Amino acid sequence: MDFALSARCEDLREQLREFADKVVEPATAVYYQQVEGSGDPHFHPPVMEELKAEARARALWNLFLPDERYGAGLTNLEYAPMCELMGRTPLLGEATNCSAPDTGNMEVLLHFGTPLVHEQFLRPLLDGEIRSCFAMTEPWVASSDATNIASRIERDGDHYIVNAHKWWTSGAASPRCKVAVVMGVSDPEADPYHRHSMVVVPFDSPGYRLVRTLPVLSHDAGGGHGETLFEDVRIPKEYLLGEEGGGFAIAQARLGPGRIHHCMRAIGMAERALELMCQRAQHRVAFGKPLADQGVVQDNIAESRIAIEQARLLVMKAAWLMDTVGNKGARFEIAAIKVVAARMATTVIDRAIQLFGGAGLSDDWPLAQMYTYARTLHLVDGPDDVHKMQIARRELRKHEAYRAQ
Ligand SMILES: Cc1cc2nc3c(=O)[nH]c(=O)nc-3n(C[C@H](O)[C@H](O)[C@H](O)COP(=O)(O)OP(=O)(O)OC[C@H]3O[C@@H](n4cnc5c(N)ncnc54)[C@H](O)[C@@H]3O)c2cc1C
């Protein structure tokens, strides 16, 4: 395994870092002032459009797409350090058109969308003109098992009729979100892995509505996680993604890059938390000396550095495998990093919160928001427990001969 970055990627990372530090960071306060001033937590602040224009002018746009015709043409391994910076500077992802769930959706539309879908939805998404959401999870079934998804997508001549009740549809509350990728049952008689299809549903379709937005840990953060309802929504047959019955396979394909991007961002976030922890420890004095001189604080700092390095190496290995043997060949490493990165990030951020005392739980520092996000990582794109089940099953298969009859 060789994790060294090419000269081109080193250069790109430096450009991205400079954009993050000199342009995006200083604009962050303006961003939040504009949102607060509007009185609407889902308001799209004009400063974001300025950041996007600047990112495009600097050719820091769609970095996530490995396909050079549409993106930067980076491998997963090359994208890792860029995505890490996006975890460190939260607005950087949207500013460079690299934020979830659009990145995963764009990949799906690119690979499985018809020419009509490309023209109506993929192009404006690639240009950052609209946003999208991914509607798979449902309130009434255990959605961590995708075969449980019960919404319906039924063929009717040249159309499909969609009846779906979803929730945790991230981004659905944004006024710029114009389209959802929806998963539902198209053939109830088929086997559980070929029963589902995926379609795109424009939000201006009659029959669609946002029921409510869901707070996360009592925070009404800008994520705009929606409970969404699709009642007898009629869409043209060209809005089908891939083949009928291919929904489960597309969901699996989407989750590979989506998951590793979450992990890369988690590492960037943990790096930021550790930086803040070290800086605070140097100047906060208790019991006659800086916190940095307390052994217990040093232990927490050292453990955090070790955990970040371990997680990063495993993420790089998974990225390298995705690049060399494909997403399927890397699935166990992807499952492992999803568990490791979430655990590492929550632990490191929690230590930073503790060191900050009361300030750590306030909104004066980014730690509380980071913790909220890191906690969701234990669930989004599959709960830890399901990833561990998959890893354990593979290990146990190696020793099947020992099974009691
Ligand atoms: C902030 C946030 C954003 C999200 N964004 C999206 C989105 O944009 N689109 C979308 O479709 N969904 C989204 N989700 C939903 C998320 O992907 C699901 O919550 C997750 O997949 C779990 O599904 P569930 O909630 O139905 O839990 P369930 O399937 O009911 O599972 C509950 C718990 O059961 C346990 N469990 C399940 N299976 C096993 C097993 N095999 N072994 C041991 N324990 C097990 C786990 O502890 C699991 O957490 C989001 C969720 C959150 C919190």
CSV table of C-alpha atoms and ligand atoms in Angstrom, one decimal:
chain,number,residue,atom,x,y,z
A,1,MET,CA,0.0,0.0,0.0
A,2,ASP,CA,1.3,3.4,-0.9
A,3,PHE,CA,-0.6,6.3,0.6
A,4,ALA,CA,1.7,9.1,-0.7
A,5,LEU,CA,0.0,11.9,-2.5
A,6,SER,CA,1.0,12.9,-6.0
A,7,ALA,CA,2.4,16.4,-6.5
A,8,ARG,CA,-0.9,17.4,-8.2
A,9,CYS,CA,-2.9,16.3,-5.1
A,10,GLU,CA,-0.4,18.0,-2.7
A,11,ASP,CA,-0.9,21.1,-4.6
A,12,LEU,CA,-4.7,20.8,-4.7
A,13,ARG,CA,-4.8,20.1,-1.0
A,14,GLU,CA,-2.8,23.3,-0.3
A,15,GLN,CA,-5.2,25.3,-2.5
A,16,LEU,CA,-8.1,23.9,-0.7
A,17,ARG,CA,-6.6,24.5,2.7
A,18,GLU,CA,-5.9,28.1,1.7
A,19,PHE,CA,-9.4,28.6,0.5
A,20,ALA,CA,-10.7,27.1,3.8
A,21,ASP,CA,-8.5,29.2,6.1
A,22,LYS,CA,-8.5,32.5,4.2
A,23,VAL,CA,-12.0,32.6,2.7
A,24,VAL,CA,-14.4,30.1,4.2
A,25,GLU,CA,-13.4,30.4,7.9
A,26,PRO,CA,-13.7,34.2,7.9
A,27,ALA,CA,-17.1,33.9,6.2
A,28,THR,CA,-18.5,31.5,8.7
A,29,ALA,CA,-19.7,34.1,11.2
A,30,VAL,CA,-21.4,36.0,8.4
A,31,TYR,CA,-23.1,32.8,7.3
A,32,TYR,CA,-24.6,32.2,10.7
A,33,GLN,CA,-25.6,35.9,11.1
A,34,GLN,CA,-27.5,35.7,7.8
A,35,VAL,CA,-29.3,32.6,8.8
A,36,GLU,CA,-30.2,34.0,12.2
A,37,GLY,CA,-31.2,37.3,10.8
A,38,SER,CA,-33.7,35.6,8.4
A,39,GLY,CA,-35.5,33.9,11.3
A,40,ASP,CA,-35.6,30.7,9.3
A,41,PRO,CA,-33.2,27.9,10.2
A,42,HIS,CA,-33.3,26.6,6.6
A,43,PHE,CA,-32.6,29.9,5.0
A,44,HIS,CA,-30.0,29.8,2.3
A,45,PRO,CA,-27.6,32.7,3.1
A,46,PRO,CA,-26.3,34.7,0.1
A,47,VAL,CA,-22.7,34.4,1.4
A,48,MET,CA,-22.8,30.7,0.5
A,49,GLU,CA,-23.4,31.7,-3.1
A,50,GLU,CA,-20.3,34.0,-3.0
A,51,LEU,CA,-18.2,31.2,-1.5
A,52,LYS,CA,-19.4,28.8,-4.3
A,53,ALA,CA,-18.5,31.3,-7.0
A,54,GLU,CA,-15.1,31.7,-5.5
A,55,ALA,CA,-14.5,27.9,-5.2
A,56,ARG,CA,-15.5,27.5,-8.9
A,57,ALA,CA,-13.2,30.3,-9.9
A,58,ARG,CA,-10.4,28.5,-8.1
A,59,ALA,CA,-11.3,25.1,-9.7
A,60,LEU,CA,-12.1,23.7,-6.3
A,61,TRP,CA,-15.4,22.2,-7.4
A,62,ASN,CA,-17.0,18.7,-7.5
A,63,LEU,CA,-13.8,17.3,-6.1
A,64,PHE,CA,-15.6,14.1,-5.0
A,65,LEU,CA,-16.3,12.8,-8.5
A,66,PRO,CA,-13.7,10.3,-9.8
A,67,ASP,CA,-15.1,10.8,-13.3
A,68,GLU,CA,-12.9,13.5,-14.9
A,69,ARG,CA,-15.7,14.6,-17.3
A,70,TYR,CA,-17.7,15.9,-14.3
A,71,GLY,CA,-15.3,16.3,-11.4
A,72,ALA,CA,-11.7,16.5,-10.3
A,73,GLY,CA,-10.9,12.9,-11.3
A,74,LEU,CA,-9.5,12.0,-7.9
A,75,THR,CA,-9.3,8.5,-6.6
A,76,ASN,CA,-10.8,7.7,-3.2
A,77,LEU,CA,-7.3,7.8,-1.7
A,78,GLU,CA,-6.6,11.2,-3.2
A,79,TYR,CA,-9.9,12.6,-2.2
A,80,ALA,CA,-9.4,11.5,1.5
A,81,PRO,CA,-7.3,14.5,2.6
A,82,MET,CA,-9.6,17.0,0.8
A,83,CYS,CA,-12.6,15.5,2.5
A,84,GLU,CA,-10.8,15.6,5.8
A,85,LEU,CA,-10.5,19.4,5.4
A,86,MET,CA,-14.2,19.6,4.8
A,87,GLY,CA,-14.8,17.9,8.2
A,88,ARG,CA,-12.5,20.5,9.8
A,89,THR,CA,-14.2,23.5,8.2
A,90,PRO,CA,-17.9,22.6,8.0
A,91,LEU,CA,-19.0,25.1,5.3
A,92,LEU,CA,-16.2,24.0,2.9
A,93,GLY,CA,-18.2,21.0,1.7
A,94,GLU,CA,-21.1,23.0,0.4
A,95,ALA,CA,-18.9,25.8,-0.9
A,96,THR,CA,-17.1,23.2,-3.1
A,97,ASN,CA,-20.3,21.3,-4.0
A,98,CYS,CA,-19.1,18.3,-2.1
A,99,SER,CA,-21.6,17.9,0.6
A,100,ALA,CA,-23.8,14.9,1.6
A,101,PRO,CA,-26.3,13.8,0.5
A,102,ASP,CA,-25.8,15.5,-2.9
A,103,THR,CA,-22.4,13.7,-3.5
A,104,GLY,CA,-23.9,10.2,-3.2
A,105,ASN,CA,-27.0,11.2,-5.2
A,106,MET,CA,-24.9,12.7,-8.0
A,107,GLU,CA,-22.9,9.5,-8.3
A,108,VAL,CA,-26.2,7.5,-8.4
A,109,LEU,CA,-27.8,9.8,-11.0
A,110,LEU,CA,-24.6,9.7,-13.1
A,111,HIS,CA,-24.3,5.9,-13.2
A,112,PHE,CA,-28.0,4.9,-13.2
A,113,GLY,CA,-29.9,8.0,-14.5
A,114,THR,CA,-31.5,8.3,-18.0
A,115,PRO,CA,-30.6,11.1,-20.3
A,116,LEU,CA,-33.7,13.0,-19.0
A,117,VAL,CA,-32.6,12.6,-15.4
A,118,HIS,CA,-29.1,13.8,-16.3
A,119,GLU,CA,-30.5,16.9,-18.0
A,120,GLN,CA,-33.2,17.8,-15.5
A,121,PHE,CA,-31.4,16.9,-12.2
A,122,LEU,CA,-27.8,15.9,-12.5
A,123,ARG,CA,-26.7,19.0,-14.5
A,124,PRO,CA,-28.2,21.5,-12.1
A,125,LEU,CA,-26.8,19.5,-9.1
A,126,LEU,CA,-23.3,19.4,-10.6
A,127,ASP,CA,-23.6,23.2,-11.2
A,128,GLY,CA,-24.7,23.7,-7.6
A,129,GLU,CA,-28.0,25.3,-8.6
A,130,ILE,CA,-30.2,22.9,-6.7
A,131,ARG,CA,-29.9,20.4,-3.9
A,132,SER,CA,-31.2,16.9,-3.4
A,133,CYS,CA,-32.1,14.4,-0.7
A,134,PHE,CA,-32.1,10.6,-0.3
A,135,ALA,CA,-35.4,9.1,1.0
A,136,MET,CA,-34.9,5.5,2.1
A,137,THR,CA,-35.5,5.3,5.9
A,138,GLU,CA,-39.2,4.8,7.0
A,139,PRO,CA,-40.7,5.3,10.4
A,140,TRP,CA,-42.7,2.1,10.6
A,141,VAL,CA,-40.0,-0.5,9.6
A,142,ALA,CA,-36.5,-1.3,10.8
A,143,SER,CA,-34.8,0.5,8.0
A,144,SER,CA,-31.3,-0.6,8.9
A,145,ASP,CA,-32.3,-3.8,7.0
A,146,ALA,CA,-33.0,-2.4,3.6
A,147,THR,CA,-35.1,-5.4,2.6
A,148,ASN,CA,-37.7,-4.1,5.0
A,149,ILE,CA,-38.4,-0.9,3.0
A,150,ALA,CA,-42.2,-1.0,2.4
A,151,SER,CA,-43.0,2.1,0.3
A,152,ARG,CA,-44.5,1.4,-3.1
A,153,ILE,CA,-43.3,2.3,-6.6
A,154,GLU,CA,-45.9,0.9,-9.1
A,155,ARG,CA,-45.8,0.9,-12.9
A,156,ASP,CA,-48.8,2.5,-14.6
A,157,GLY,CA,-48.3,2.7,-18.4
A,158,ASP,CA,-45.6,5.2,-19.1
A,159,HIS,CA,-45.5,6.3,-15.5
A,160,TYR,CA,-44.7,5.1,-12.0
A,161,ILE,CA,-47.0,5.9,-9.0
A,162,VAL,CA,-45.1,6.5,-5.8
A,163,ASN,CA,-46.6,6.0,-2.3
A,164,ALA,CA,-44.0,6.5,0.4
A,165,HIS,CA,-43.8,7.6,4.0
A,166,LYS,CA,-40.2,8.4,4.8
A,167,TRP,CA,-38.3,10.2,7.6
A,168,TRP,CA,-34.8,11.4,8.3
A,169,THR,CA,-34.8,12.6,4.7
A,170,SER,CA,-31.8,14.9,5.2
A,171,GLY,CA,-31.9,18.2,3.5
A,172,ALA,CA,-35.6,17.9,2.5
A,173,ALA,CA,-36.5,21.2,4.4
A,174,SER,CA,-34.0,23.3,2.4
A,175,PRO,CA,-35.8,25.6,-0.1
A,176,ARG,CA,-33.1,24.7,-2.6
A,177,CYS,CA,-33.8,21.0,-2.4
A,178,LYS,CA,-35.7,20.2,-5.5
A,179,VAL,CA,-35.6,16.4,-5.9
A,180,ALA,CA,-35.5,13.2,-3.9
A,181,VAL,CA,-34.1,9.8,-4.7
A,182,VAL,CA,-36.8,7.4,-3.3
A,183,MET,CA,-36.6,3.7,-2.7
A,184,GLY,CA,-39.7,1.5,-2.7
A,185,VAL,CA,-41.1,-1.9,-3.5
A,186,SER,CA,-41.9,-2.3,-7.2
A,187,ASP,CA,-42.4,-6.1,-7.3
A,188,PRO,CA,-43.6,-7.6,-3.9
A,189,GLU,CA,-43.4,-11.1,-5.4
A,190,ALA,CA,-39.7,-10.9,-6.2
A,191,ASP,CA,-37.0,-12.1,-3.8
A,192,PRO,CA,-36.1,-9.6,-1.0
A,193,TYR,CA,-33.0,-8.3,-2.9
A,194,HIS,CA,-34.8,-7.7,-6.2
A,195,ARG,CA,-38.1,-6.3,-4.8
A,196,HIS,CA,-37.1,-2.7,-4.7
A,197,SER,CA,-36.6,0.1,-7.3
A,198,MET,CA,-35.2,3.6,-7.0
A,199,VAL,CA,-36.7,6.6,-8.7
A,200,VAL,CA,-36.2,10.4,-8.6
A,201,VAL,CA,-39.2,12.5,-7.5
A,202,PRO,CA,-39.2,16.2,-8.1
A,203,PHE,CA,-40.5,18.1,-5.1
A,204,ASP,CA,-43.0,20.1,-7.1
A,205,SER,CA,-44.9,16.9,-7.9
A,206,PRO,CA,-48.5,16.9,-6.8
A,207,GLY,CA,-48.9,14.6,-3.8
A,208,TYR,CA,-45.5,15.3,-2.2
A,209,ARG,CA,-45.3,17.1,1.1
A,210,LEU,CA,-42.9,17.8,3.9
A,211,VAL,CA,-44.7,16.7,7.1
A,212,ARG,CA,-42.2,18.2,9.6
A,213,THR,CA,-38.5,18.6,10.3
A,214,LEU,CA,-36.8,16.5,12.9
A,215,PRO,CA,-34.4,18.0,15.5
A,216,VAL,CA,-31.3,16.0,16.3
A,217,LEU,CA,-30.6,15.7,20.0
A,218,SER,CA,-33.0,18.6,20.5
A,219,HIS,CA,-31.0,20.8,18.1
A,220,ASP,CA,-32.9,22.2,15.1
A,221,ALA,CA,-29.6,22.3,13.1
A,222,GLY,CA,-29.6,23.3,9.5
A,223,GLY,CA,-29.6,19.7,8.3
A,224,GLY,CA,-33.3,20.0,7.6
A,225,HIS,CA,-34.0,16.3,8.3
A,226,GLY,CA,-37.6,15.8,7.0
A,227,GLU,CA,-40.4,13.5,7.6
A,228,THR,CA,-41.7,13.3,4.0
A,229,LEU,CA,-44.9,11.9,2.4
A,230,PHE,CA,-45.4,10.9,-1.2
A,231,GLU,CA,-49.1,10.2,-1.9
A,232,ASP,CA,-50.0,8.9,-5.3
A,233,VAL,CA,-47.2,10.9,-6.9
A,234,ARG,CA,-47.1,10.3,-10.6
A,235,ILE,CA,-43.7,10.4,-12.4
A,236,PRO,CA,-42.6,9.5,-15.9
A,237,LYS,CA,-41.0,6.1,-16.4
A,238,GLU,CA,-37.7,7.8,-17.4
A,239,TYR,CA,-37.3,8.7,-13.7
A,240,LEU,CA,-36.5,5.1,-12.8
A,241,LEU,CA,-32.8,4.7,-11.8
A,242,GLY,CA,-31.2,1.6,-13.3
A,243,GLU,CA,-33.5,-1.3,-13.7
A,244,GLU,CA,-36.8,-2.3,-12.0
A,245,GLY,CA,-35.8,-4.4,-9.1
A,246,GLY,CA,-32.3,-2.9,-8.9
A,247,GLY,CA,-33.0,-0.6,-5.9
A,248,PHE,CA,-31.2,-2.7,-3.3
A,249,ALA,CA,-28.1,-3.0,-5.5
A,250,ILE,CA,-28.1,0.8,-6.1
A,251,ALA,CA,-28.5,1.4,-2.3
A,252,GLN,CA,-25.4,-0.7,-1.7
A,253,ALA,CA,-23.4,1.0,-4.5
A,254,ARG,CA,-24.4,4.5,-3.1
A,255,LEU,CA,-23.3,3.7,0.4
A,256,GLY,CA,-19.7,2.8,-0.4
A,257,PRO,CA,-18.4,6.2,-1.2
A,258,GLY,CA,-21.0,7.9,1.0
A,259,ARG,CA,-19.7,6.0,4.1
A,260,ILE,CA,-16.1,6.6,3.5
A,261,HIS,CA,-16.7,10.3,2.9
A,262,HIS,CA,-18.5,10.5,6.3
A,263,CYS,CA,-15.4,8.9,7.9
A,264,MET,CA,-13.0,11.3,6.2
A,265,ARG,CA,-15.0,14.2,7.5
A,266,ALA,CA,-15.1,12.7,11.0
A,267,ILE,CA,-11.3,12.6,11.0
A,268,GLY,CA,-11.1,16.2,10.0
A,269,MET,CA,-13.6,17.1,12.8
A,270,ALA,CA,-11.5,15.2,15.4
A,271,GLU,CA,-8.4,17.0,14.3
A,272,ARG,CA,-10.1,20.3,14.9
A,273,ALA,CA,-11.3,19.2,18.3
A,274,LEU,CA,-7.8,18.1,19.3
A,275,GLU,CA,-6.3,21.4,18.1
A,276,LEU,CA,-8.9,23.3,20.2
A,277,MET,CA,-8.2,21.0,23.1
A,278,CYS,CA,-4.4,21.6,23.0
A,279,GLN,CA,-4.8,25.4,22.5
A,280,ARG,CA,-7.2,25.7,25.5
A,281,ALA,CA,-5.0,23.5,27.7
A,282,GLN,CA,-2.0,25.8,27.1
A,283,HIS,CA,-3.7,28.9,28.4
A,284,ARG,CA,-6.4,27.8,30.9
A,285,VAL,CA,-4.9,27.7,34.4
A,286,ALA,CA,-6.4,25.7,37.2
A,287,PHE,CA,-4.8,24.7,40.5
A,288,GLY,CA,-1.8,26.8,39.8
A,289,LYS,CA,-0.7,25.5,36.4
A,290,PRO,CA,-2.0,25.3,32.8
A,291,LEU,CA,-4.3,22.4,32.2
A,292,ALA,CA,-1.7,21.2,29.6
A,293,ASP,CA,0.7,20.4,32.5
A,294,GLN,CA,-1.8,17.9,34.2
A,295,GLY,CA,-1.0,14.3,33.5
A,296,VAL,CA,-4.6,13.4,32.9
A,297,VAL,CA,-5.0,16.1,30.2
A,298,GLN,CA,-1.8,14.9,28.5
A,299,ASP,CA,-3.1,11.3,28.6
A,300,ASN,CA,-6.3,12.5,26.9
A,301,ILE,CA,-4.3,14.4,24.3
A,302,ALA,CA,-2.0,11.5,23.5
A,303,GLU,CA,-4.9,9.0,23.4
A,304,SER,CA,-6.7,11.3,21.0
A,305,ARG,CA,-3.7,11.6,18.6
A,306,ILE,CA,-3.2,7.9,18.6
A,307,ALA,CA,-6.9,7.2,17.9
A,308,ILE,CA,-7.0,9.7,15.0
A,309,GLU,CA,-3.9,8.2,13.4
A,310,GLN,CA,-5.2,4.7,13.7
A,311,ALA,CA,-8.6,5.7,12.2
A,312,ARG,CA,-6.9,7.6,9.4
A,313,LEU,CA,-4.8,4.6,8.4
A,314,LEU,CA,-7.7,2.3,8.3
A,315,VAL,CA,-9.7,4.8,6.2
A,316,MET,CA,-6.8,5.1,3.8
A,317,LYS,CA,-6.6,1.4,3.5
A,318,ALA,CA,-10.3,1.2,2.7
A,319,ALA,CA,-9.9,4.0,0.2
A,320,TRP,CA,-7.0,2.2,-1.4
A,321,LEU,CA,-8.9,-1.0,-1.6
A,322,MET,CA,-11.9,0.8,-3.2
A,323,ASP,CA,-9.5,2.2,-5.8
A,324,THR,CA,-7.8,-1.1,-6.5
A,325,VAL,CA,-10.4,-3.9,-6.0
A,326,GLY,CA,-13.6,-2.0,-6.1
A,327,ASN,CA,-16.3,-1.1,-3.5
A,328,LYS,CA,-17.4,-4.6,-3.1
A,329,GLY,CA,-14.0,-5.9,-2.4
A,330,ALA,CA,-13.5,-3.2,0.2
A,331,ARG,CA,-16.9,-3.7,1.9
A,332,PHE,CA,-15.6,-5.1,5.2
A,333,GLU,CA,-13.0,-2.4,5.6
A,334,ILE,CA,-15.7,0.2,4.8
A,335,ALA,CA,-17.9,-1.4,7.5
A,336,ALA,CA,-15.0,-1.3,9.9
A,337,ILE,CA,-14.1,2.3,9.3
A,338,LYS,CA,-17.7,3.4,9.7
A,339,VAL,CA,-17.6,2.0,13.3
A,340,VAL,CA,-14.1,3.2,14.1
A,341,ALA,CA,-14.4,6.7,12.7
A,342,ALA,CA,-17.7,7.4,14.5
A,343,ARG,CA,-16.3,6.0,17.8
A,344,MET,CA,-13.0,7.9,17.5
A,345,ALA,CA,-14.7,11.2,16.6
A,346,THR,CA,-17.3,11.0,19.5
A,347,THR,CA,-14.5,10.1,22.0
A,348,VAL,CA,-12.1,12.8,20.9
A,349,ILE,CA,-14.8,15.5,20.8
A,350,ASP,CA,-16.1,14.4,24.1
A,351,ARG,CA,-12.7,14.8,25.7
A,352,ALA,CA,-12.4,18.2,24.2
A,353,ILE,CA,-15.8,19.2,25.6
A,354,GLN,CA,-14.7,18.0,29.0
A,355,LEU,CA,-11.5,20.0,28.8
A,356,PHE,CA,-13.5,23.1,27.9
A,357,GLY,CA,-15.7,22.8,30.9
A,358,GLY,CA,-19.0,24.6,30.5
A,359,ALA,CA,-17.8,26.4,27.4
A,360,GLY,CA,-17.6,23.1,25.7
A,361,LEU,CA,-21.3,22.5,25.8
A,362,SER,CA,-22.2,26.1,24.8
A,363,ASP,CA,-22.6,27.3,21.2
A,364,ASP,CA,-19.7,29.7,21.6
A,365,TRP,CA,-17.4,26.9,20.4
A,366,PRO,CA,-18.1,24.4,17.6
A,367,LEU,CA,-17.7,21.3,19.9
A,368,ALA,CA,-21.3,20.8,20.8
A,369,GLN,CA,-22.3,20.9,17.2
A,370,MET,CA,-19.5,18.6,16.3
A,371,TYR,CA,-20.5,16.1,19.0
A,372,THR,CA,-24.1,16.1,17.7
A,373,TYR,CA,-22.9,15.3,14.2
A,374,ALA,CA,-20.4,12.7,15.4
A,375,ARG,CA,-23.1,10.9,17.4
A,376,THR,CA,-25.4,10.6,14.4
A,377,LEU,CA,-22.5,8.9,12.6
A,378,HIS,CA,-23.2,5.8,14.7
A,379,LEU,CA,-26.5,5.5,12.9
A,380,VAL,CA,-26.5,7.2,9.5
A,381,ASP,CA,-25.8,5.0,6.5
A,382,GLY,CA,-26.2,2.0,8.8
A,383,PRO,CA,-25.9,1.5,12.5
A,384,ASP,CA,-22.6,0.4,14.0
A,385,ASP,CA,-24.2,-2.9,15.1
A,386,VAL,CA,-25.1,-3.9,11.6
A,387,HIS,CA,-21.6,-3.2,10.4
A,388,LYS,CA,-20.2,-5.2,13.2
A,389,MET,CA,-22.6,-8.1,12.4
A,390,GLN,CA,-21.2,-8.2,8.8
A,391,ILE,CA,-17.6,-8.2,10.0
A,392,ALA,CA,-18.3,-10.9,12.6
A,393,ARG,CA,-20.1,-13.1,10.1
A,394,ARG,CA,-17.1,-13.0,7.8
A,395,GLU,CA,-14.8,-13.9,10.6
A,396,LEU,CA,-17.1,-16.7,11.8
A,397,ARG,CA,-17.4,-18.1,8.3
A,398,LYS,CA,-13.7,-18.9,8.4
A,399,HIS,CA,-14.3,-21.3,11.3
A,400,GLU,CA,-17.6,-22.8,10.2
A,401,ALA,CA,-16.2,-26.3,10.5
A,402,TYR,CA,-16.3,-26.0,14.3
A,403,ARG,CA,-20.0,-25.3,14.4
A,404,ALA,CA,-22.0,-27.6,16.6
A,405,GLN,CA,-24.4,-29.7,14.5
B,1,LIG,C1,-29.2,12.7,11.5
B,1,LIG,C2,-29.7,11.6,10.7
B,1,LIG,C3,-29.7,11.7,9.3
B,1,LIG,C4,-30.1,10.7,8.5
B,1,LIG,N1,-30.2,10.9,7.1
B,1,LIG,C5,-30.8,10.0,6.3
B,1,LIG,C6,-31.1,10.3,4.9
B,1,LIG,O1,-30.7,11.3,4.4
B,1,LIG,N2,-31.8,9.4,4.2
B,1,LIG,C7,-32.2,8.2,4.8
B,1,LIG,O2,-32.9,7.4,4.1
B,1,LIG,N3,-32.0,7.9,6.1
B,1,LIG,C8,-31.3,8.8,6.9
B,1,LIG,N4,-31.1,8.5,8.2
B,1,LIG,C9,-31.6,7.3,8.8
B,1,LIG,C10,-30.6,6.3,9.2
B,1,LIG,O3,-29.9,5.8,8.1
B,1,LIG,C11,-31.3,5.2,10.0
B,1,LIG,O4,-31.8,5.8,11.2
B,1,LIG,C12,-30.5,4.0,10.2
B,1,LIG,O5,-30.2,3.3,9.0
B,1,LIG,C13,-31.2,3.0,11.2
B,1,LIG,O6,-32.4,2.7,10.7
B,1,LIG,P1,-33.7,2.8,11.8
B,1,LIG,O7,-33.6,4.2,12.3
B,1,LIG,O8,-34.9,2.4,11.1
B,1,LIG,O9,-33.3,1.8,13.0
B,1,LIG,P2,-33.7,0.3,13.1
B,1,LIG,O10,-33.5,-0.4,11.8
B,1,LIG,O11,-35.0,0.2,13.8
B,1,LIG,O12,-32.5,-0.2,14.1
B,1,LIG,C14,-32.5,0.2,15.5
B,1,LIG,C15,-31.4,-0.4,16.2
B,1,LIG,O13,-31.5,-1.8,16.2
B,1,LIG,C16,-30.2,-2.3,16.3
B,1,LIG,N5,-29.9,-3.3,15.3
B,1,LIG,C17,-30.4,-3.4,14.0
B,1,LIG,N6,-29.9,-4.4,13.4
B,1,LIG,C18,-29.1,-5.0,14.2
B,1,LIG,C19,-28.2,-6.2,14.1
B,1,LIG,N7,-28.2,-6.9,13.0
B,1,LIG,N8,-27.5,-6.5,15.2
B,1,LIG,C20,-27.6,-5.8,16.3
B,1,LIG,N9,-28.3,-4.7,16.5
B,1,LIG,C21,-29.1,-4.3,15.4
B,1,LIG,C22,-29.2,-1.2,16.2
B,1,LIG,O14,-28.7,-0.8,17.5
B,1,LIG,C23,-30.0,-0.1,15.5
B,1,LIG,O15,-29.5,1.2,15.8
B,1,LIG,C24,-30.6,9.5,9.0
B,1,LIG,C25,-30.6,9.4,10.4
B,1,LIG,C26,-30.1,10.4,11.2
B,1,LIG,C27,-30.2,10.2,12.7
